[in-house]
Amino acid sequence: MVILLTGSIICPILMLYLKNRSKKFQIAFNAIAAISAVIFGIIAAVSIRQVLIDDTVFMTAIHSVFLNPFFLITGAYIGLFTIYRLLILTLDER
């Protein structure tokens, strides 16, 4: 729990620091976020489609998507990226 909380604070701050050092980091962070969103969405859609095709109990079967490491990694990056973008927004509004 402590690692997740610490990482959720430190990673976006590090991303903000790197963005301020070079425009290439900002482009890379945005590109990775776009790719992550696409992968995340595809995995979710395919999982829901499979549940519908198999006619299984939705609430039970859909949770197997959390066993997919790509789903977890892309979701984690989208979460960190959101905090990073909120930091940028907050600093720009000062």
Tab-separated table of C-alpha atoms in Angstrom:
chain	number	residue	atom	x	y	z
A	1	MET	CA	0.000	0.000	0.000
A	2	VAL	CA	2.811	2.366	0.899
A	3	ILE	CA	4.615	1.578	-2.371
A	4	LEU	CA	1.492	2.342	-4.406
A	5	LEU	CA	0.889	5.618	-2.595
A	6	THR	CA	4.537	6.681	-2.836
A	7	GLY	CA	4.716	5.739	-6.512
A	8	SER	CA	1.501	7.619	-7.233
A	9	ILE	CA	3.115	10.770	-5.884
A	10	ILE	CA	6.740	10.415	-7.000
A	11	CYS	CA	6.200	9.162	-10.574
A	12	PRO	CA	3.996	12.073	-11.731
A	13	ILE	CA	6.376	14.568	-10.117
A	14	LEU	CA	9.299	12.897	-11.897
A	15	MET	CA	7.340	13.003	-15.161
A	16	LEU	CA	6.699	16.730	-14.615
A	17	TYR	CA	10.399	17.323	-13.983
A	18	LEU	CA	11.399	15.423	-17.140
A	19	LYS	CA	8.765	17.280	-19.200
A	20	ASN	CA	10.273	20.573	-18.103
A	21	ARG	CA	13.756	19.361	-19.083
A	22	SER	CA	12.878	18.375	-22.650
A	23	LYS	CA	9.909	18.631	-24.998
A	24	LYS	CA	10.678	15.075	-26.182
A	25	PHE	CA	9.587	13.689	-22.804
A	26	GLN	CA	6.252	15.481	-23.065
A	27	ILE	CA	5.681	13.996	-26.522
A	28	ALA	CA	6.737	10.543	-25.308
A	29	PHE	CA	4.444	10.690	-22.256
A	30	ASN	CA	1.499	11.730	-24.434
A	31	ALA	CA	2.219	9.036	-27.034
A	32	ILE	CA	2.529	6.326	-24.385
A	33	ALA	CA	-0.761	7.495	-22.854
A	34	ALA	CA	-2.529	7.310	-26.217
A	35	ILE	CA	-1.183	3.821	-26.896
A	36	SER	CA	-2.060	2.714	-23.359
A	37	ALA	CA	-5.621	4.003	-23.717
A	38	VAL	CA	-6.075	2.075	-26.962
A	39	ILE	CA	-4.662	-1.164	-25.512
A	40	PHE	CA	-6.674	-0.739	-22.304
A	41	GLY	CA	-9.875	-0.180	-24.268
A	42	ILE	CA	-9.296	-3.103	-26.615
A	43	ILE	CA	-8.623	-5.512	-23.756
A	44	ALA	CA	-11.754	-4.332	-21.928
A	45	ALA	CA	-13.884	-4.593	-25.070
A	46	VAL	CA	-12.591	-8.053	-25.975
A	47	SER	CA	-13.208	-9.262	-22.422
A	48	ILE	CA	-16.781	-7.968	-22.428
A	49	ARG	CA	-17.373	-9.441	-25.882
A	50	GLN	CA	-16.138	-12.845	-24.699
A	51	VAL	CA	-18.474	-12.746	-21.709
A	52	LEU	CA	-21.394	-11.982	-24.021
A	53	ILE	CA	-20.438	-14.724	-26.483
A	54	ASP	CA	-19.987	-17.321	-23.727
A	55	ASP	CA	-23.208	-16.127	-22.040
A	56	THR	CA	-21.531	-16.320	-18.646
A	57	VAL	CA	-22.370	-14.424	-15.488
A	58	PHE	CA	-21.027	-10.958	-16.271
A	59	MET	CA	-19.986	-9.853	-12.785
A	60	THR	CA	-18.018	-13.026	-12.155
A	61	ALA	CA	-16.350	-13.604	-15.525
A	62	ILE	CA	-15.368	-10.035	-16.322
A	63	HIS	CA	-13.060	-9.845	-13.313
A	64	SER	CA	-10.661	-12.196	-15.083
A	65	VAL	CA	-9.515	-9.132	-17.036
A	66	PHE	CA	-7.578	-8.137	-13.905
A	67	LEU	CA	-5.321	-11.150	-14.484
A	68	ASN	CA	-4.092	-9.647	-17.767
A	69	PRO	CA	-0.745	-7.898	-17.114
A	70	PHE	CA	-1.137	-5.611	-20.148
A	71	PHE	CA	-4.474	-4.400	-18.791
A	72	LEU	CA	-2.913	-3.675	-15.403
A	73	ILE	CA	0.190	-1.959	-16.802
A	74	THR	CA	-1.719	0.265	-19.227
A	75	GLY	CA	-4.300	1.102	-16.565
A	76	ALA	CA	-1.559	2.017	-14.113
A	77	TYR	CA	0.128	4.273	-16.665
A	78	ILE	CA	-3.167	5.985	-17.499
A	79	GLY	CA	-3.640	6.641	-13.774
A	80	LEU	CA	-0.149	8.104	-13.366
A	81	PHE	CA	-0.533	10.121	-16.553
A	82	THR	CA	-3.812	11.574	-15.280
A	83	ILE	CA	-2.158	12.726	-12.053
A	84	TYR	CA	0.742	14.161	-14.106
A	85	ARG	CA	-1.687	16.113	-16.337
A	86	LEU	CA	-3.550	17.379	-13.265
A	87	LEU	CA	-0.232	18.620	-11.848
A	88	ILE	CA	0.429	20.492	-15.093
A	89	LEU	CA	-3.070	21.985	-15.015
A	90	THR	CA	-2.695	23.020	-11.371
A	91	LEU	CA	0.683	24.676	-11.954
A	92	ASP	CA	-0.561	26.499	-15.062
A	93	GLU	CA	-3.490	27.979	-13.130
A	94	ARG	CA	-1.303	29.606	-10.507
